[in-house]
Short mmCIF file of N, CA, C and O in Angstrom, two decimals:
data_model
loop_
_atom_site.label_atom_id
_atom_site.label_comp_id
_atom_site.label_asym_id
_atom_site.label_seq_id
_atom_site.Cartn_x
_atom_site.Cartn_y
_atom_site.Cartn_z
N MET G 7 -20.82 3.55 8.21
CA MET G 7 -20.50 3.81 9.59
C MET G 7 -19.22 3.06 9.99
O MET G 7 -18.35 3.63 10.64
N CYS G 8 -19.12 1.80 9.61
CA CYS G 8 -17.94 1.00 9.96
C CYS G 8 -16.67 1.61 9.35
O CYS G 8 -15.65 1.70 10.01
N GLN G 9 -16.77 2.02 8.09
CA GLN G 9 -15.61 2.61 7.43
C GLN G 9 -15.18 3.90 8.12
O GLN G 9 -13.98 4.14 8.31
N GLU G 10 -16.13 4.73 8.50
CA GLU G 10 -15.81 5.99 9.16
C GLU G 10 -15.19 5.74 10.54
O GLU G 10 -14.22 6.40 10.91
N GLN G 11 -15.72 4.79 11.28
CA GLN G 11 -15.15 4.47 12.59
C GLN G 11 -13.75 3.90 12.44
O GLN G 11 -12.86 4.21 13.25
N THR G 12 -13.53 3.11 11.41
CA THR G 12 -12.20 2.57 11.13
C THR G 12 -11.23 3.71 10.83
O THR G 12 -10.11 3.75 11.37
N LYS G 13 -11.65 4.64 10.00
CA LYS G 13 -10.80 5.79 9.64
C LYS G 13 -10.44 6.61 10.87
O LYS G 13 -9.28 6.97 11.06
N GLN G 14 -11.43 6.88 11.73
CA GLN G 14 -11.17 7.66 12.93
C GLN G 14 -10.19 6.96 13.86
O GLN G 14 -9.29 7.59 14.42
N ALA G 15 -10.35 5.66 14.03
CA ALA G 15 -9.45 4.91 14.91
C ALA G 15 -8.03 4.87 14.34
O ALA G 15 -7.06 5.06 15.08
N LEU G 16 -7.90 4.63 13.05
CA LEU G 16 -6.58 4.61 12.44
C LEU G 16 -5.90 5.97 12.53
O LEU G 16 -4.69 6.06 12.74
N ALA G 17 -6.68 7.03 12.39
CA ALA G 17 -6.13 8.38 12.49
C ALA G 17 -5.56 8.64 13.88
O ALA G 17 -4.61 9.42 14.04
N LYS G 18 -6.12 7.97 14.90
CA LYS G 18 -5.61 8.10 16.28
C LYS G 18 -4.47 7.13 16.55
O LYS G 18 -3.94 7.12 17.65
N GLY G 19 -4.12 6.31 15.57
CA GLY G 19 -3.05 5.34 15.75
C GLY G 19 -3.50 4.07 16.46
O GLY G 19 -2.67 3.28 16.91
N GLU G 20 -4.79 3.87 16.54
CA GLU G 20 -5.31 2.68 17.22
C GLU G 20 -5.31 1.47 16.29
O GLU G 20 -5.37 1.60 15.07
N ASP G 21 -5.24 0.30 16.89
CA ASP G 21 -5.40 -0.94 16.13
C ASP G 21 -6.88 -1.14 15.85
O ASP G 21 -7.74 -0.76 16.65
N VAL G 22 -7.18 -1.73 14.71
CA VAL G 22 -8.57 -1.93 14.29
C VAL G 22 -8.73 -3.36 13.78
O VAL G 22 -7.89 -3.87 13.06
N VAL G 23 -9.83 -3.96 14.16
CA VAL G 23 -10.24 -5.25 13.60
C VAL G 23 -11.61 -5.06 12.98
O VAL G 23 -12.54 -4.59 13.65
N VAL G 24 -11.73 -5.39 11.70
CA VAL G 24 -13.02 -5.32 11.02
C VAL G 24 -13.44 -6.76 10.75
O VAL G 24 -12.80 -7.47 9.99
N ALA G 25 -14.49 -7.18 11.41
CA ALA G 25 -15.02 -8.53 11.20
C ALA G 25 -16.27 -8.40 10.35
O ALA G 25 -17.29 -7.89 10.80
N ASN G 26 -16.17 -8.83 9.12
CA ASN G 26 -17.28 -8.67 8.20
C ASN G 26 -17.32 -9.85 7.26
O ASN G 26 -16.39 -10.64 7.18
N THR G 27 -18.40 -9.97 6.52
CA THR G 27 -18.56 -11.07 5.58
C THR G 27 -18.32 -10.58 4.16
O THR G 27 -19.24 -10.52 3.35
N PHE G 28 -17.10 -10.21 3.88
CA PHE G 28 -16.74 -9.80 2.53
C PHE G 28 -16.67 -11.04 1.65
O PHE G 28 -16.00 -12.01 2.00
N VAL G 29 -17.36 -11.03 0.52
CA VAL G 29 -17.26 -12.16 -0.39
C VAL G 29 -16.67 -11.77 -1.74
O VAL G 29 -16.21 -12.63 -2.49
N ARG G 30 -16.66 -10.48 -2.03
CA ARG G 30 -16.07 -9.99 -3.28
C ARG G 30 -14.87 -9.11 -2.93
O ARG G 30 -14.88 -8.40 -1.94
N ARG G 31 -13.85 -9.17 -3.77
CA ARG G 31 -12.62 -8.42 -3.48
C ARG G 31 -12.89 -6.92 -3.33
O ARG G 31 -12.33 -6.28 -2.46
N TRP G 32 -13.74 -6.36 -4.19
CA TRP G 32 -13.97 -4.91 -4.16
C TRP G 32 -14.55 -4.46 -2.83
O TRP G 32 -14.38 -3.29 -2.45
N GLU G 33 -15.21 -5.34 -2.10
CA GLU G 33 -15.83 -4.94 -0.84
C GLU G 33 -14.79 -4.55 0.23
O GLU G 33 -15.12 -3.87 1.19
N MET G 34 -13.56 -4.98 0.03
CA MET G 34 -12.49 -4.67 0.99
C MET G 34 -11.65 -3.47 0.59
O MET G 34 -10.79 -3.03 1.35
N GLU G 35 -11.87 -2.94 -0.60
CA GLU G 35 -10.99 -1.88 -1.13
C GLU G 35 -10.90 -0.66 -0.23
O GLU G 35 -9.82 -0.10 -0.06
N THR G 36 -12.00 -0.22 0.34
CA THR G 36 -11.95 0.96 1.22
C THR G 36 -11.02 0.71 2.39
O THR G 36 -10.23 1.59 2.77
N TYR G 37 -11.07 -0.48 2.95
CA TYR G 37 -10.21 -0.79 4.10
C TYR G 37 -8.75 -0.92 3.69
O TYR G 37 -7.86 -0.51 4.44
N LYS G 38 -8.50 -1.43 2.51
CA LYS G 38 -7.13 -1.49 2.00
C LYS G 38 -6.58 -0.07 1.79
O LYS G 38 -5.44 0.22 2.14
N THR G 39 -7.42 0.80 1.25
CA THR G 39 -7.03 2.20 1.03
C THR G 39 -6.74 2.89 2.36
O THR G 39 -5.74 3.61 2.49
N LEU G 40 -7.59 2.67 3.35
CA LEU G 40 -7.36 3.27 4.67
C LEU G 40 -6.06 2.77 5.29
O LEU G 40 -5.31 3.54 5.88
N ALA G 41 -5.79 1.49 5.15
CA ALA G 41 -4.54 0.94 5.69
C ALA G 41 -3.33 1.63 5.04
O ALA G 41 -2.38 2.01 5.73
N ARG G 42 -3.38 1.80 3.73
CA ARG G 42 -2.28 2.50 3.03
C ARG G 42 -2.19 3.95 3.49
O ARG G 42 -1.10 4.47 3.75
N GLN G 43 -3.35 4.61 3.59
CA GLN G 43 -3.39 6.03 3.97
C GLN G 43 -2.75 6.27 5.33
O GLN G 43 -2.05 7.26 5.53
N PHE G 44 -2.99 5.36 6.26
CA PHE G 44 -2.48 5.53 7.61
C PHE G 44 -1.27 4.65 7.90
O PHE G 44 -0.86 4.49 9.04
N ASN G 45 -0.69 4.08 6.84
CA ASN G 45 0.51 3.25 6.97
C ASN G 45 0.32 2.15 8.02
O ASN G 45 1.19 1.89 8.84
N ALA G 46 -0.85 1.53 7.98
CA ALA G 46 -1.18 0.47 8.94
C ALA G 46 -0.94 -0.89 8.31
O ALA G 46 -1.14 -1.07 7.10
N ASP G 47 -0.48 -1.83 9.11
CA ASP G 47 -0.37 -3.20 8.63
C ASP G 47 -1.77 -3.74 8.37
O ASP G 47 -2.71 -3.43 9.10
N LEU G 48 -1.90 -4.55 7.34
CA LEU G 48 -3.19 -5.12 7.00
C LEU G 48 -3.06 -6.63 6.91
O LEU G 48 -2.25 -7.14 6.14
N ASP G 49 -3.82 -7.32 7.70
CA ASP G 49 -3.90 -8.78 7.64
C ASP G 49 -5.32 -9.14 7.26
O ASP G 49 -6.27 -8.69 7.90
N ILE G 50 -5.46 -9.96 6.23
CA ILE G 50 -6.77 -10.45 5.84
C ILE G 50 -6.83 -11.91 6.25
O ILE G 50 -6.01 -12.72 5.83
N ILE G 51 -7.78 -12.23 7.10
CA ILE G 51 -7.92 -13.58 7.61
C ILE G 51 -9.18 -14.19 7.01
O ILE G 51 -10.28 -13.65 7.16
N VAL G 52 -9.01 -15.29 6.31
CA VAL G 52 -10.13 -15.98 5.69
C VAL G 52 -10.49 -17.18 6.56
O VAL G 52 -9.64 -18.01 6.86
N CYS G 53 -11.73 -17.23 6.96
CA CYS G 53 -12.22 -18.35 7.78
C CYS G 53 -12.92 -19.34 6.87
O CYS G 53 -13.96 -19.02 6.29
N ASN G 54 -12.33 -20.50 6.73
CA ASN G 54 -12.93 -21.56 5.93
C ASN G 54 -13.38 -22.67 6.85
O ASN G 54 -12.59 -23.50 7.27
N GLY G 55 -14.61 -22.67 7.17
CA GLY G 55 -15.11 -23.70 8.07
C GLY G 55 -16.59 -23.50 8.30
O GLY G 55 -17.23 -22.63 7.71
N ASN G 56 -17.11 -24.30 9.15
CA ASN G 56 -18.52 -24.17 9.53
C ASN G 56 -18.57 -23.60 10.93
O ASN G 56 -18.07 -24.21 11.87
N TYR G 57 -19.18 -22.44 11.04
CA TYR G 57 -19.23 -21.74 12.31
C TYR G 57 -20.68 -21.46 12.68
O TYR G 57 -21.56 -21.43 11.84
N GLN G 58 -20.90 -21.21 13.94
CA GLN G 58 -22.24 -20.92 14.42
C GLN G 58 -22.80 -19.68 13.73
O GLN G 58 -22.11 -18.68 13.56
N ASN G 59 -24.03 -19.75 13.32
CA ASN G 59 -24.71 -18.65 12.64
C ASN G 59 -25.46 -17.84 13.70
O ASN G 59 -26.59 -18.15 14.04
N ILE G 60 -24.81 -16.80 14.22
CA ILE G 60 -25.41 -16.05 15.33
C ILE G 60 -26.36 -14.95 14.87
O ILE G 60 -27.03 -14.32 15.67
N HIS G 61 -26.43 -14.71 13.55
CA HIS G 61 -27.27 -13.64 13.03
C HIS G 61 -28.54 -14.15 12.36
O HIS G 61 -29.31 -13.36 11.82
N GLY G 62 -28.75 -15.43 12.34
CA GLY G 62 -29.96 -15.98 11.76
C GLY G 62 -30.04 -15.86 10.24
O GLY G 62 -31.13 -15.84 9.68
N VAL G 63 -28.89 -15.83 9.58
CA VAL G 63 -28.87 -15.75 8.12
C VAL G 63 -29.30 -17.11 7.58
O VAL G 63 -28.81 -18.15 8.02
N SER G 64 -30.19 -17.10 6.60
CA SER G 64 -30.71 -18.36 6.07
C SER G 64 -29.64 -19.13 5.30
O SER G 64 -28.70 -18.55 4.76
N GLU G 65 -29.81 -20.43 5.24
CA GLU G 65 -28.88 -21.28 4.49
C GLU G 65 -28.87 -20.90 3.01
O GLU G 65 -27.84 -20.99 2.35
N THR G 66 -29.99 -20.44 2.50
CA THR G 66 -30.07 -20.01 1.10
C THR G 66 -29.16 -18.81 0.85
O THR G 66 -28.41 -18.78 -0.13
N VAL G 67 -29.21 -17.85 1.74
CA VAL G 67 -28.35 -16.66 1.60
C VAL G 67 -26.89 -17.05 1.74
O VAL G 67 -26.03 -16.59 0.97
N ILE G 68 -26.58 -17.89 2.68
CA ILE G 68 -25.19 -18.33 2.87
C ILE G 68 -24.69 -19.07 1.63
O ILE G 68 -23.56 -18.86 1.18
N ALA G 69 -25.54 -19.90 1.03
CA ALA G 69 -25.15 -20.61 -0.20
C ALA G 69 -24.87 -19.62 -1.33
O ALA G 69 -23.91 -19.80 -2.09
N LYS G 70 -25.67 -18.57 -1.44
CA LYS G 70 -25.44 -17.56 -2.46
C LYS G 70 -24.13 -16.82 -2.22
O LYS G 70 -23.39 -16.51 -3.16
N MET G 71 -23.83 -16.55 -0.96
CA MET G 71 -22.57 -15.88 -0.63
C MET G 71 -21.39 -16.78 -0.99
O MET G 71 -20.39 -16.31 -1.54
N ARG G 72 -21.50 -18.06 -0.67
CA ARG G 72 -20.42 -19.00 -1.03
C ARG G 72 -20.20 -19.04 -2.54
O ARG G 72 -19.07 -19.11 -3.00
N ALA G 73 -21.30 -19.01 -3.31
CA ALA G 73 -21.19 -19.06 -4.76
C ALA G 73 -20.52 -17.81 -5.33
O ALA G 73 -19.89 -17.88 -6.39
N ARG G 74 -20.63 -16.69 -4.64
CA ARG G 74 -20.04 -15.42 -5.10
C ARG G 74 -18.61 -15.22 -4.59
O ARG G 74 -17.96 -14.25 -4.94
N TRP G 75 -18.11 -16.11 -3.75
CA TRP G 75 -16.82 -15.96 -3.10
C TRP G 75 -15.69 -15.75 -4.11
O TRP G 75 -15.58 -16.45 -5.11
N GLN G 76 -14.85 -14.78 -3.82
CA GLN G 76 -13.61 -14.55 -4.57
C GLN G 76 -12.45 -14.70 -3.62
O GLN G 76 -12.44 -14.07 -2.56
N GLU G 77 -11.49 -15.52 -3.99
CA GLU G 77 -10.30 -15.71 -3.17
C GLU G 77 -9.49 -14.44 -3.13
O GLU G 77 -9.41 -13.69 -4.05
#
């Protein structure tokens, strides 16, 4: 759903921000492809810090995500 909404917005020439917890490079490939397809600038912002956990994700899951992180 997020990818389709991103595609529709880019097709209209709108700016898009995708806030997601990508931990593997391949997880961003669709968005990179869409940016190229619509000649959109792409900025990838990596947040390295401790932030409020508003979704109730367990510390165990967060630790697993950190272990899988790819720069």
